[in-house]
mmCIF file of C-alpha atoms in Angstrom:
data_model
loop_
_atom_site.group_PDB
_atom_site.id
_atom_site.type_symbol
_atom_site.label_atom_id
_atom_site.label_comp_id
_atom_site.label_asym_id
_atom_site.label_seq_id
_atom_site.Cartn_x
_atom_site.Cartn_y
_atom_site.Cartn_z
ATOM 1 C CA UNK A 26 88.136 80.748 117.325
ATOM 2 C CA UNK A 27 90.042 82.523 114.632
ATOM 3 C CA UNK A 28 90.829 86.071 115.463
ATOM 4 C CA UNK A 29 91.787 88.709 112.928
ATOM 5 C CA UNK A 30 92.690 92.002 114.535
ATOM 6 C CA UNK A 31 92.943 95.318 112.734
ATOM 7 C CA UNK A 32 94.945 97.910 114.598
ATOM 8 C CA UNK A 33 92.445 100.768 114.365
ATOM 9 C CA UNK A 34 88.647 100.976 114.018
ATOM 10 C CA UNK A 35 88.706 104.618 112.932
ATOM 11 C CA UNK A 36 91.509 106.644 111.418
ATOM 12 C CA UNK A 37 91.652 110.228 110.183
ATOM 13 C CA UNK A 38 94.583 111.295 108.036
ATOM 14 C CA UNK A 39 95.501 114.264 105.867
ATOM 15 C CA UNK A 40 96.079 114.221 102.132
ATOM 16 C CA UNK A 41 99.647 113.258 101.314
ATOM 17 C CA UNK A 42 100.329 111.422 104.557
ATOM 18 C CA UNK A 43 101.763 107.909 104.539
ATOM 19 C CA UNK A 44 99.277 105.596 106.196
ATOM 20 C CA UNK A 45 99.833 102.139 107.644
ATOM 21 C CA UNK A 46 96.954 99.764 108.301
ATOM 22 C CA UNK A 47 97.958 96.721 110.310
ATOM 23 C CA UNK A 48 96.321 93.315 110.441
ATOM 24 C CA UNK A 49 97.258 90.357 112.646
ATOM 25 C CA UNK A 50 95.764 86.856 112.637
ATOM 26 C CA UNK A 51 96.305 84.187 115.244
ATOM 27 C CA UNK A 52 95.445 80.996 113.355
ATOM 28 C CA UNK A 53 98.646 80.410 111.411
ATOM 29 C CA UNK A 54 96.818 81.016 108.113
ATOM 30 C CA UNK A 55 98.905 81.159 104.962
ATOM 31 C CA UNK A 56 96.636 83.523 103.032
ATOM 32 C CA UNK A 57 95.860 87.115 103.944
ATOM 33 C CA UNK A 58 93.825 89.713 102.075
ATOM 34 C CA UNK A 59 93.103 93.424 102.035
ATOM 35 C CA UNK A 60 89.784 94.728 100.697
ATOM 36 C CA UNK A 61 88.141 98.093 100.539
ATOM 37 C CA UNK A 62 84.396 98.440 100.804
ATOM 38 C CA UNK A 63 82.464 101.363 99.375
ATOM 39 C CA UNK A 64 78.688 101.891 99.125
ATOM 40 C CA UNK A 65 77.324 100.416 95.918
ATOM 41 C CA UNK A 66 80.648 98.827 94.991
ATOM 42 C CA UNK A 67 80.810 95.924 97.426
ATOM 43 C CA UNK A 68 84.157 94.472 98.465
ATOM 44 C CA UNK A 69 87.074 95.012 96.127
ATOM 45 C CA UNK A 70 90.328 93.149 96.556
ATOM 46 C CA UNK A 71 93.388 95.376 96.841
ATOM 47 C CA UNK A 72 96.209 92.898 97.500
ATOM 48 C CA UNK A 73 96.619 89.430 98.871
ATOM 49 C CA UNK A 74 99.461 87.294 100.113
ATOM 50 C CA UNK A 75 99.721 83.524 100.171
ATOM 51 C CA UNK A 76 103.003 83.306 102.039
ATOM 52 C CA UNK A 77 105.531 85.369 103.936
ATOM 53 C CA UNK A 78 107.152 87.981 101.691
ATOM 54 C CA UNK A 79 104.818 87.031 98.838
ATOM 55 C CA UNK A 80 102.172 89.353 97.458
ATOM 56 C CA UNK A 81 99.756 89.438 94.565
ATOM 57 C CA UNK A 82 97.840 92.377 93.139
ATOM 58 C CA UNK A 83 94.122 92.278 93.426
ATOM 59 C CA UNK A 84 91.610 94.244 91.398
ATOM 60 C CA UNK A 85 92.495 97.753 92.598
ATOM 61 C CA UNK A 86 96.160 97.892 93.720
ATOM 62 C CA UNK A 87 96.898 101.413 92.456
ATOM 63 C CA UNK A 88 97.940 103.769 95.235
ATOM 64 C CA UNK A 89 98.554 100.931 97.687
ATOM 65 C CA UNK A 90 101.384 98.628 98.677
ATOM 66 C CA UNK A 91 101.620 95.791 101.186
ATOM 67 C CA UNK A 92 104.144 94.141 103.429
ATOM 68 C CA UNK A 93 104.207 90.657 104.885
ATOM 69 C CA UNK A 94 107.384 90.127 106.884
ATOM 70 C CA UNK A 95 105.829 87.640 109.307
ATOM 71 C CA UNK A 96 103.162 85.039 108.689
ATOM 72 C CA UNK A 97 100.697 86.517 111.150
ATOM 73 C CA UNK A 98 100.931 90.148 110.040
ATOM 74 C CA UNK A 99 99.852 91.808 106.796
ATOM 75 C CA UNK A 100 100.197 95.554 106.428
ATOM 76 C CA UNK A 101 98.504 97.816 103.908
ATOM 77 C CA UNK A 102 100.360 101.009 103.058
ATOM 78 C CA UNK A 103 98.981 104.122 101.443
ATOM 79 C CA UNK A 104 102.127 105.822 100.211
ATOM 80 C CA UNK A 105 100.488 109.237 99.819
ATOM 81 C CA UNK A 106 96.908 109.254 101.008
ATOM 82 C CA UNK A 107 94.289 110.892 98.822
ATOM 83 C CA UNK A 108 90.671 111.769 99.488
ATOM 84 C CA UNK A 109 89.460 109.033 97.121
ATOM 85 C CA UNK A 110 91.013 106.491 99.484
ATOM 86 C CA UNK A 111 88.480 107.377 102.143
ATOM 87 C CA UNK A 112 86.803 104.012 102.698
ATOM 88 C CA UNK A 113 86.239 101.030 104.942
ATOM 89 C CA UNK A 114 89.228 98.678 104.824
ATOM 90 C CA UNK A 115 88.797 95.029 105.675
ATOM 91 C CA UNK A 116 91.505 92.472 106.338
ATOM 92 C CA UNK A 117 90.887 88.736 106.069
ATOM 93 C CA UNK A 118 92.815 85.501 106.373
ATOM 94 C CA UNK A 119 92.255 81.936 105.198
ATOM 95 C CA UNK A 120 94.068 78.638 105.409
ATOM 96 C CA UNK A 121 96.091 77.324 102.505
ATOM 97 C CA UNK A 122 94.234 76.235 99.397
ATOM 98 C CA UNK A 123 93.008 72.696 99.743
ATOM 99 C CA UNK A 124 90.637 73.550 102.531
ATOM 100 C CA UNK A 125 87.266 75.167 102.206
ATOM 101 C CA UNK A 126 88.762 78.584 101.450
ATOM 102 C CA UNK A 127 86.657 80.250 104.125
ATOM 103 C CA UNK A 128 87.865 83.744 104.939
ATOM 104 C CA UNK A 129 87.926 85.214 108.432
ATOM 105 C CA UNK A 130 87.573 88.971 108.653
ATOM 106 C CA UNK A 131 88.703 91.664 111.010
ATOM 107 C CA UNK A 132 86.283 94.302 112.290
ATOM 108 C CA UNK A 133 87.429 96.815 109.687
ATOM 109 C CA UNK A 134 89.150 100.198 109.714
ATOM 110 C CA UNK A 135 87.164 103.210 108.607
ATOM 111 C CA UNK A 136 89.681 105.607 107.111
ATOM 112 C CA UNK A 137 88.904 109.230 106.392
ATOM 113 C CA UNK A 138 91.398 111.238 104.352
ATOM 114 C CA UNK A 139 90.873 114.977 104.650
ATOM 115 C CA UNK B 22 86.169 92.321 88.786
ATOM 116 C CA UNK B 23 83.005 91.482 90.649
ATOM 117 C CA UNK B 24 81.609 88.140 89.630
ATOM 118 C CA UNK B 25 78.603 87.938 91.922
ATOM 119 C CA UNK B 26 75.439 89.897 91.433
ATOM 120 C CA UNK B 27 72.914 89.910 94.213
ATOM 121 C CA UNK B 28 69.236 90.478 94.106
ATOM 122 C CA UNK B 29 67.497 92.317 95.635
ATOM 123 C CA UNK B 30 69.860 95.082 96.725
ATOM 124 C CA UNK B 31 67.631 95.743 99.725
ATOM 125 C CA UNK B 32 64.878 93.776 101.414
ATOM 126 C CA UNK B 33 62.615 94.771 104.282
ATOM 127 C CA UNK B 34 60.291 92.261 105.943
ATOM 128 C CA UNK B 35 58.405 91.708 109.169
ATOM 129 C CA UNK B 36 59.849 89.639 111.969
ATOM 130 C CA UNK B 37 58.834 86.010 111.609
ATOM 131 C CA UNK B 38 58.639 86.106 107.806
ATOM 132 C CA UNK B 39 61.079 84.304 105.546
ATOM 133 C CA UNK B 40 63.755 86.206 103.629
ATOM 134 C CA UNK B 41 65.160 85.061 100.289
ATOM 135 C CA UNK B 42 68.231 86.515 98.622
ATOM 136 C CA UNK B 43 69.663 85.528 95.261
ATOM 137 C CA UNK B 44 73.141 85.510 93.809
ATOM 138 C CA UNK B 45 74.276 84.999 90.234
ATOM 139 C CA UNK B 46 77.817 84.455 89.027
ATOM 140 C CA UNK B 47 79.589 84.185 85.701
ATOM 141 C CA UNK B 48 82.291 81.519 85.648
ATOM 142 C CA UNK B 49 82.754 77.945 86.852
ATOM 143 C CA UNK B 50 83.206 77.756 90.585
ATOM 144 C CA UNK B 51 84.688 75.454 93.183
ATOM 145 C CA UNK B 52 82.242 76.479 95.872
ATOM 146 C CA UNK B 53 79.933 79.316 96.855
ATOM 147 C CA UNK B 54 79.768 80.905 100.276
ATOM 148 C CA UNK B 55 77.442 83.291 102.053
ATOM 149 C CA UNK B 56 78.646 85.885 104.558
ATOM 150 C CA UNK B 57 76.840 88.299 106.866
ATOM 151 C CA UNK B 58 77.982 91.791 107.784
ATOM 152 C CA UNK B 59 76.484 93.719 110.648
ATOM 153 C CA UNK B 60 76.589 97.486 110.233
ATOM 154 C CA UNK B 61 80.126 98.843 110.413
ATOM 155 C CA UNK B 62 81.695 95.471 111.145
ATOM 156 C CA UNK B 63 83.621 92.770 109.328
ATOM 157 C CA UNK B 64 82.073 89.862 107.445
ATOM 158 C CA UNK B 65 81.227 86.590 109.136
ATOM 159 C CA UNK B 66 81.059 83.297 107.257
ATOM 160 C CA UNK B 67 77.619 81.657 107.351
ATOM 161 C CA UNK B 68 77.573 78.660 105.061
ATOM 162 C CA UNK B 69 79.445 77.053 102.173
ATOM 163 C CA UNK B 70 78.010 74.942 99.390
ATOM 164 C CA UNK B 71 80.236 72.995 97.027
ATOM 165 C CA UNK B 72 79.713 72.924 93.282
ATOM 166 C CA UNK B 73 78.536 69.298 93.396
ATOM 167 C CA UNK B 74 75.885 70.047 96.038
ATOM 168 C CA UNK B 75 72.397 71.349 95.307
ATOM 169 C CA UNK B 76 71.098 72.254 98.747
ATOM 170 C CA UNK B 77 72.493 72.766 102.216
ATOM 171 C CA UNK B 78 70.952 73.597 105.582
ATOM 172 C CA UNK B 79 72.343 75.191 108.714
ATOM 173 C CA UNK B 80 69.852 76.062 111.443
ATOM 174 C CA UNK B 81 67.414 78.582 109.936
ATOM 175 C CA UNK B 82 69.538 78.959 106.808
ATOM 176 C CA UNK B 83 68.915 77.098 103.584
ATOM 177 C CA UNK B 84 71.160 77.544 100.570
ATOM 178 C CA UNK B 85 70.536 76.215 97.103
ATOM 179 C CA UNK B 86 72.919 76.121 94.164
ATOM 180 C CA UNK B 87 72.064 75.704 90.498
ATOM 181 C CA UNK B 88 75.298 75.462 88.550
ATOM 182 C CA UNK B 89 73.463 75.222 85.220
ATOM 183 C CA UNK B 90 71.978 78.671 85.855
ATOM 184 C CA UNK B 91 75.032 79.899 87.763
ATOM 185 C CA UNK B 92 72.867 81.038 90.630
ATOM 186 C CA UNK B 93 72.348 80.501 94.331
ATOM 187 C CA UNK B 94 69.760 81.525 96.869
ATOM 188 C CA UNK B 95 69.895 82.030 100.618
ATOM 189 C CA UNK B 96 66.689 81.532 102.573
ATOM 190 C CA UNK B 97 66.435 82.666 106.184
ATOM 191 C CA UNK B 98 63.349 81.219 107.832
ATOM 192 C CA UNK B 99 61.430 82.708 110.753
ATOM 193 C CA UNK B 100 63.456 85.933 110.637
ATOM 194 C CA UNK B 101 64.438 87.794 113.783
ATOM 195 C CA UNK B 102 65.439 91.401 114.400
ATOM 196 C CA UNK B 103 69.002 90.184 114.945
ATOM 197 C CA UNK B 104 69.107 88.986 111.317
ATOM 198 C CA UNK B 105 69.185 92.628 110.198
ATOM 199 C CA UNK B 106 72.476 92.867 108.286
ATOM 200 C CA UNK B 107 73.978 92.822 104.806
ATOM 201 C CA UNK B 108 74.424 89.434 103.182
ATOM 202 C CA UNK B 109 77.083 88.675 100.579
ATOM 203 C CA UNK B 110 77.690 85.723 98.330
ATOM 204 C CA UNK B 111 81.274 84.859 97.432
ATOM 205 C CA UNK B 112 82.677 82.474 94.864
ATOM 206 C CA UNK B 113 86.088 81.036 94.239
ATOM 207 C CA UNK B 114 87.052 79.920 90.783
ATOM 208 C CA UNK B 115 88.680 76.526 90.481
ATOM 209 C CA UNK B 116 92.290 76.723 91.601
ATOM 210 C CA UNK B 117 91.997 80.275 92.868
ATOM 211 C CA UNK B 118 92.867 81.280 96.396
ATOM 212 C CA UNK B 119 90.844 84.457 96.363
ATOM 213 C CA UNK B 120 87.113 84.997 96.632
ATOM 214 C CA UNK B 121 84.980 87.280 94.531
ATOM 215 C CA UNK B 122 82.172 88.920 96.466
ATOM 216 C CA UNK B 123 78.806 90.128 95.284
ATOM 217 C CA UNK B 124 77.619 93.620 96.152
ATOM 218 C CA UNK B 125 75.350 92.336 98.881
ATOM 219 C CA UNK B 126 71.716 92.445 99.929
ATOM 220 C CA UNK B 127 70.793 94.739 102.788
ATOM 221 C CA UNK B 128 68.178 92.952 104.908
ATOM 222 C CA UNK B 129 66.046 94.798 107.434
ATOM 223 C CA UNK B 130 63.799 92.897 109.818
ATOM 224 C CA UNK B 131 61.026 95.055 111.252
ATOM 225 C CA UNK B 132 59.770 94.134 114.720
#
């Protein structure tokens, strides 16, 4: 089974802190994604990566950056956390385009910025 | 931009009844998928239907796709308490590697 692991289930940070959310997948998938999920807004794509050191902006990249130094790991960085970044963050991975494009999700990180 | 719109936003039924959720989308798609999310957890893939398919079954799940109306429905038959979750449709445009998710339907099964 595919396993996508997010480093923390719950995280509490202060405004202005630099925050790292880590995601690791064990199925050698090329594609990795970061979403945030807010009530009434569904899942919104922040960034995605289709290869090591490659990244593409999603729908809401402002205030975020990402890093993909190794194929299995995709990090989401909040350079200076703000209260409006309090949310549930979901990481996902999928095999290279050409397959069924099914995404496999981690359990999520609930981030609170105080 | 969210492509999928789901209807209803919330649905509450008795155990044993059937549950139907609908999804509409705006652009041409390669395939449409349905995912389930238990409270506070990640999403889990349920079923995928390709744009050239009209109906697909998996256990108690039945998915239909009408590309002329740009809509899909998910039917869960003989519901169980364990089916209580949020259900999301997701589409990928032709050639795209990302999915666009609907806002989800929150399903509650009452014992």
